[in-house]
PDB file of C-alpha atoms in Angstrom:
ATOM      1  CA  MET L 211       4.211 -46.176  36.179  1.00 65.00           C
ATOM      2  CA  GLU L 212       5.453 -43.234  34.287  1.00 85.00           C
ATOM      3  CA  GLN L 213       3.438 -41.805  31.361  1.00 88.00           C
ATOM      4  CA  PRO L 214       4.979 -41.610  27.865  1.00 91.00           C
ATOM      5  CA  TRP L 215       6.349 -38.172  26.909  1.00 89.00           C
ATOM      6  CA  TYR L 216       3.492 -37.292  24.522  1.00 90.00           C
ATOM      7  CA  LYS L 217       0.937 -37.575  27.337  1.00 91.00           C
ATOM      8  CA  GLN L 218       2.761 -35.141  29.602  1.00 92.00           C
ATOM      9  CA  PHE L 219       2.173 -31.369  29.791  1.00 93.00           C
ATOM     10  CA  TRP L 220       5.695 -29.905  29.680  1.00 92.00           C
ATOM     11  CA  PRO L 221       6.898 -31.271  26.321  1.00 93.00           C
ATOM     12  CA  TRP L 222       3.762 -29.947  24.592  1.00 94.00           C
ATOM     13  CA  PHE L 223       4.093 -26.607  26.357  1.00 95.00           C
ATOM     14  CA  LEU L 224       7.692 -26.218  25.151  1.00 96.00           C
ATOM     15  CA  ILE L 225       6.839 -27.334  21.615  1.00 96.00           C
ATOM     16  CA  THR L 226       3.864 -24.941  21.440  1.00 97.00           C
ATOM     17  CA  LEU L 227       5.962 -22.071  22.753  1.00 96.00           C
ATOM     18  CA  THR L 228       8.747 -22.711  20.226  1.00 97.00           C
ATOM     19  CA  VAL L 229       6.401 -23.147  17.256  1.00 97.00           C
ATOM     20  CA  GLY L 230       4.358 -20.080  18.255  1.00 97.00           C
ATOM     21  CA  VAL L 231       7.412 -17.837  18.480  1.00 97.00           C
ATOM     22  CA  SER L 232       8.692 -19.178  15.155  1.00 97.00           C
ATOM     23  CA  LEU L 233       5.372 -18.471  13.427  1.00 97.00           C
ATOM     24  CA  LEU L 234       5.186 -14.956  14.849  1.00 97.00           C
ATOM     25  CA  THR L 235       8.747 -14.311  13.658  1.00 97.00           C
ATOM     26  CA  VAL L 236       7.855 -15.440  10.135  1.00 96.00           C
ATOM     27  CA  VAL L 237       4.734 -13.241  10.126  1.00 95.00           C
ATOM     28  CA  ARG L 238       6.721 -10.226  11.342  1.00 94.00           C
ATOM     29  CA  VAL L 239       9.420 -10.734   8.690  1.00 92.00           C
ATOM     30  CA  LEU L 240       6.753 -10.976   5.968  1.00 91.00           C
ATOM     31  CA  ILE L 241       5.065  -7.786   7.150  1.00 89.00           C
ATOM     32  CA  LEU L 242       8.325  -5.845   7.363  1.00 85.00           C
ATOM     33  CA  THR L 243       9.510  -6.944   3.920  1.00 85.00           C
ATOM     34  CA  ASN L 244       6.203  -6.025   2.261  1.00 85.00           C
ATOM     35  CA  GLN L 245       5.617  -2.748   4.155  1.00 78.00           C
ATOM     36  CA  SER L 246       9.041  -1.131   4.322  1.00 65.00           C
ATOM     37  CA  VAL L 247       9.423   2.238   6.028  1.00 63.00           C
ATOM     38  CA  HIS L 248      11.637   4.840   4.339  1.00 62.00           C
ATOM     39  CA  LEU L 249      12.903   7.142   7.062  1.00 60.00           C
ATOM     40  CA  VAL L 250      16.368   7.835   5.652  1.00 60.00           C
ATOM     41  CA  THR L 251      16.799   9.475   2.268  1.00 59.00           C
ATOM     42  CA  GLU L 252      19.465   8.072  -0.040  1.00 61.00           C
ATOM     43  CA  ASP L 253      20.643  11.451  -1.329  1.00 63.00           C
ATOM     44  CA  TYR L 254      20.962  13.124   2.072  1.00 60.00           C
ATOM     45  CA  TYR L 255      23.965  15.193   0.970  1.00 61.00           C
ATOM     46  CA  LYS L 256      22.051  16.816  -1.886  1.00 62.00           C
ATOM     47  CA  LYS L 257      19.077  17.383   0.420  1.00 62.00           C
ATOM     48  CA  GLY L 258      21.348  19.114   2.924  1.00 61.00           C
ATOM     49  CA  LYS L 259      22.792  21.407   0.266  1.00 57.00           C
ATOM     50  CA  GLY L 260      19.280  22.226  -0.915  1.00 59.00           C
ATOM     51  CA  ILE L 261      18.265  23.438   2.544  1.00 59.00           C
ATOM     52  CA  ASN L 262      20.185  26.685   2.043  1.00 60.00           C
ATOM     53  CA  VAL L 263      18.279  27.365  -1.175  1.00 63.00           C
ATOM     54  CA  ASP L 264      14.980  26.628   0.586  1.00 72.00           C
ATOM     55  CA  ILE L 265      15.847  29.039   3.410  1.00 84.00           C
ATOM     56  CA  SER L 266      16.390  31.888   0.945  1.00 86.00           C
ATOM     57  CA  ARG L 267      13.086  31.097  -0.787  1.00 87.00           C
ATOM     58  CA  VAL L 268      11.270  31.051   2.573  1.00 88.00           C
ATOM     59  CA  SER L 269      12.847  34.433   3.397  1.00 89.00           C
ATOM     60  CA  THR L 270      11.603  35.792   0.075  1.00 90.00           C
ATOM     61  CA  ALA L 271       8.063  34.654   0.953  1.00 90.00           C
ATOM     62  CA  LYS L 272       8.318  36.463   4.308  1.00 92.00           C
ATOM     63  CA  GLU L 273       9.559  39.652   2.650  1.00 92.00           C
ATOM     64  CA  LEU L 274       6.631  39.585   0.222  1.00 92.00           C
ATOM     65  CA  GLY L 275       4.164  39.068   3.081  1.00 92.00           C
ATOM     66  CA  LEU L 276       2.904  35.731   1.764  1.00 93.00           C
ATOM     67  CA  SER L 277       1.083  33.249   3.962  1.00 92.00           C
ATOM     68  CA  ALA L 278      -1.144  30.228   3.547  1.00 93.00           C
ATOM     69  CA  ALA L 279      -3.437  28.017   5.584  1.00 94.00           C
ATOM     70  CA  VAL L 280      -4.781  24.561   4.720  1.00 95.00           C
ATOM     71  CA  SER L 281      -7.982  22.709   5.580  1.00 94.00           C
ATOM     72  CA  SER L 282      -9.793  19.651   4.264  1.00 93.00           C
ATOM     73  CA  GLU L 283     -13.415  19.041   3.378  1.00 88.00           C
ATOM     74  CA  GLY L 284     -13.686  15.290   2.804  1.00 88.00           C
ATOM     75  CA  ASN L 285     -11.454  14.499  -0.156  1.00 91.00           C
ATOM     76  CA  THR L 286     -11.058  18.200  -1.079  1.00 93.00           C
ATOM     77  CA  ILE L 287      -8.043  20.154   0.157  1.00 94.00           C
ATOM     78  CA  VAL L 288      -8.515  23.931   0.451  1.00 94.00           C
ATOM     79  CA  VAL L 289      -5.518  26.276   0.573  1.00 94.00           C
ATOM     80  CA  GLN L 290      -6.301  29.843   1.711  1.00 93.00           C
ATOM     81  CA  PHE L 291      -3.534  32.052   0.315  1.00 92.00           C
ATOM     82  CA  GLU L 292      -2.681  35.629   1.307  1.00 90.00           C
ATOM     83  CA  LYS L 293      -0.888  37.204  -1.658  1.00 89.00           C
ATOM     84  CA  GLY L 294       0.853  39.991   0.276  1.00 88.00           C
ATOM     85  CA  GLN L 295       2.705  42.237  -2.183  1.00 90.00           C
ATOM     86  CA  LEU L 296       1.956  40.086  -5.253  1.00 89.00           C
ATOM     87  CA  ASP L 297      -0.231  41.639  -7.981  1.00 90.00           C
ATOM     88  CA  HIS L 298      -2.407  38.575  -8.468  1.00 90.00           C
ATOM     89  CA  TYR L 299      -2.975  35.062  -7.162  1.00 91.00           C
ATOM     90  CA  PRO L 300      -0.436  32.913  -9.025  1.00 92.00           C
ATOM     91  CA  ALA L 301      -0.814  29.296 -10.035  1.00 93.00           C
ATOM     92  CA  ILE L 302       0.837  27.282  -7.275  1.00 94.00           C
ATOM     93  CA  THR L 303       2.587  23.948  -7.317  1.00 95.00           C
ATOM     94  CA  ALA L 304       1.554  22.071  -4.180  1.00 94.00           C
ATOM     95  CA  MET L 305       3.782  19.203  -3.104  1.00 94.00           C
ATOM     96  CA  PHE L 306       2.360  16.813  -0.503  1.00 94.00           C
ATOM     97  CA  ALA L 307       4.868  14.465   1.179  1.00 91.00           C
ATOM     98  CA  HIS L 308       3.993  11.772   3.696  1.00 87.00           C
ATOM     99  CA  ARG L 309       6.426  11.359   6.577  1.00 80.00           C
ATOM    100  CA  THR L 310       7.116   7.630   6.177  1.00 80.00           C
ATOM    101  CA  LEU L 311       5.415   6.517   2.940  1.00 81.00           C
ATOM    102  CA  PRO L 312       7.160   8.104  -0.065  1.00 82.00           C
ATOM    103  CA  ASP L 313       5.028   6.161  -2.545  1.00 84.00           C
ATOM    104  CA  ARG L 314       2.033   8.294  -1.471  1.00 88.00           C
ATOM    105  CA  ASP L 315       3.766  11.635  -2.187  1.00 90.00           C
ATOM    106  CA  PHE L 316       2.257  13.736  -4.968  1.00 93.00           C
ATOM    107  CA  THR L 317       2.582  17.137  -6.617  1.00 94.00           C
ATOM    108  CA  GLN L 318      -0.276  19.108  -8.165  1.00 94.00           C
ATOM    109  CA  LEU L 319      -0.556  22.456  -9.952  1.00 94.00           C
ATOM    110  CA  ILE L 320      -3.548  24.383  -8.568  1.00 95.00           C
ATOM    111  CA  THR L 321      -5.147  27.720  -9.403  1.00 93.00           C
ATOM    112  CA  SER L 322      -7.169  30.051  -7.212  1.00 91.00           C
ATOM    113  CA  ASP L 323     -10.630  31.492  -7.227  1.00 89.00           C
ATOM    114  CA  ALA L 324     -11.192  35.258  -6.834  1.00 83.00           C
ATOM    115  CA  ARG L 325     -10.870  35.088  -3.017  1.00 83.00           C
ATOM    116  CA  GLY L 326      -7.480  33.349  -3.054  1.00 82.00           C
ATOM    117  CA  HIS L 327      -8.774  29.864  -2.257  1.00 92.00           C
ATOM    118  CA  TYR L 328      -7.075  27.009  -4.035  1.00 94.00           C
ATOM    119  CA  ARG L 329      -9.031  23.736  -4.196  1.00 93.00           C
ATOM    120  CA  LEU L 330      -7.599  20.311  -4.875  1.00 93.00           C
ATOM    121  CA  THR L 331      -9.930  17.312  -5.170  1.00 93.00           C
ATOM    122  CA  LEU L 332      -8.355  13.914  -4.515  1.00 92.00           C
ATOM    123  CA  GLU L 333      -9.558  10.369  -5.083  1.00 92.00           C
ATOM    124  CA  ASN L 334      -9.263   9.517  -1.378  1.00 90.00           C
ATOM    125  CA  GLU L 335      -9.340  11.577   1.796  1.00 91.00           C
ATOM    126  CA  LEU L 336      -5.902  12.337   3.255  1.00 90.00           C
ATOM    127  CA  GLN L 337      -5.172  10.846   6.668  1.00 90.00           C
ATOM    128  CA  GLY L 338      -2.329  11.497   9.082  1.00 88.00           C
ATOM    129  CA  PRO L 339       0.603  13.934   9.032  1.00 90.00           C
ATOM    130  CA  TRP L 340       1.628  15.482   5.697  1.00 92.00           C
ATOM    131  CA  PHE L 341       4.365  17.957   4.831  1.00 93.00           C
ATOM    132  CA  ILE L 342       3.219  20.584   2.303  1.00 93.00           C
ATOM    133  CA  GLU L 343       5.301  22.891   0.106  1.00 93.00           C
ATOM    134  CA  LEU L 344       3.734  25.675  -1.969  1.00 94.00           C
ATOM    135  CA  THR L 345       5.772  27.311  -4.742  1.00 93.00           C
ATOM    136  CA  PRO L 346       4.993  29.388  -7.844  1.00 93.00           C
ATOM    137  CA  HIS L 347       6.033  28.167 -11.296  1.00 89.00           C
ATOM    138  CA  ASP L 348       9.272  30.215 -11.180  1.00 89.00           C
ATOM    139  CA  GLU L 349      10.100  28.848  -7.679  1.00 87.00           C
ATOM    140  CA  LYS L 350      11.168  32.266  -6.340  1.00 91.00           C
ATOM    141  CA  TRP L 351       9.477  31.752  -2.974  1.00 92.00           C
ATOM    142  CA  LEU L 352       8.373  28.863  -0.788  1.00 92.00           C
ATOM    143  CA  ILE L 353       5.725  28.361   1.887  1.00 93.00           C
ATOM    144  CA  GLN L 354       5.893  25.081   3.771  1.00 92.00           C
ATOM    145  CA  GLY L 355       4.481  23.389   6.816  1.00 91.00           C
ATOM    146  CA  ARG L 356       3.122  20.254   8.416  1.00 91.00           C
ATOM    147  CA  VAL L 357      -0.610  19.485   8.564  1.00 92.00           C
ATOM    148  CA  GLU L 358      -2.418  16.638  10.313  1.00 92.00           C
ATOM    149  CA  PHE L 359      -5.341  15.514   8.118  1.00 90.00           C
ATOM    150  CA  PRO L 360      -8.296  15.518   8.283  1.00 89.00           C
ATOM    151  CA  THR L 361      -8.775  19.052   9.563  1.00 89.00           C
ATOM    152  CA  MET L 362     -11.920  21.148   9.266  1.00 87.00           C
ATOM    153  CA  SER L 363     -10.290  24.371  10.505  1.00 92.00           C
ATOM    154  CA  PHE L 364      -7.554  26.193   8.602  1.00 92.00           C
ATOM    155  CA  VAL L 365      -4.050  25.251   9.770  1.00 92.00           C
ATOM    156  CA  PRO L 366      -1.442  27.931   8.995  1.00 92.00           C
ATOM    157  CA  LEU L 367       1.696  26.895   7.141  1.00 90.00           C
ATOM    158  CA  SER L 368       4.808  28.378   8.716  1.00 76.00           C
ATOM    159  CA  ASN L 369       7.154  30.545   6.691  1.00 60.00           C
TER     160      ASN L 369
END
């Protein structure tokens, strides 16, 4: 005598496999729709045109002998700035951009202490790779670079 279909192994195996793959597909679609990744900028043409302006500002920073290095102490970011030919340590606008999560990007105006250290205290500790741009209020020069947080040692930003 042959068993009915619901008492056999293979129908249940195929049903379980199909239902499992369907559920995983639904879970993956839900995750991807809620956690979108923004790798391509919408205004890429304007960004490309702006690169030439940034290059001239980076060159100005090199000519002035400016440099900076960044470290973190918990939720405090420390920027060590070498003023080069500048008369004083200017107030700096620091822009922090995450590589794939634009909603976490932020900009902050920071001032220095007498030794040229700029401190920025955040609500949460930064994690992962961040792109940093430092500019004065008149935006005549630019220092930028990529830093992997957290970092206890000073990481130089490239000009």
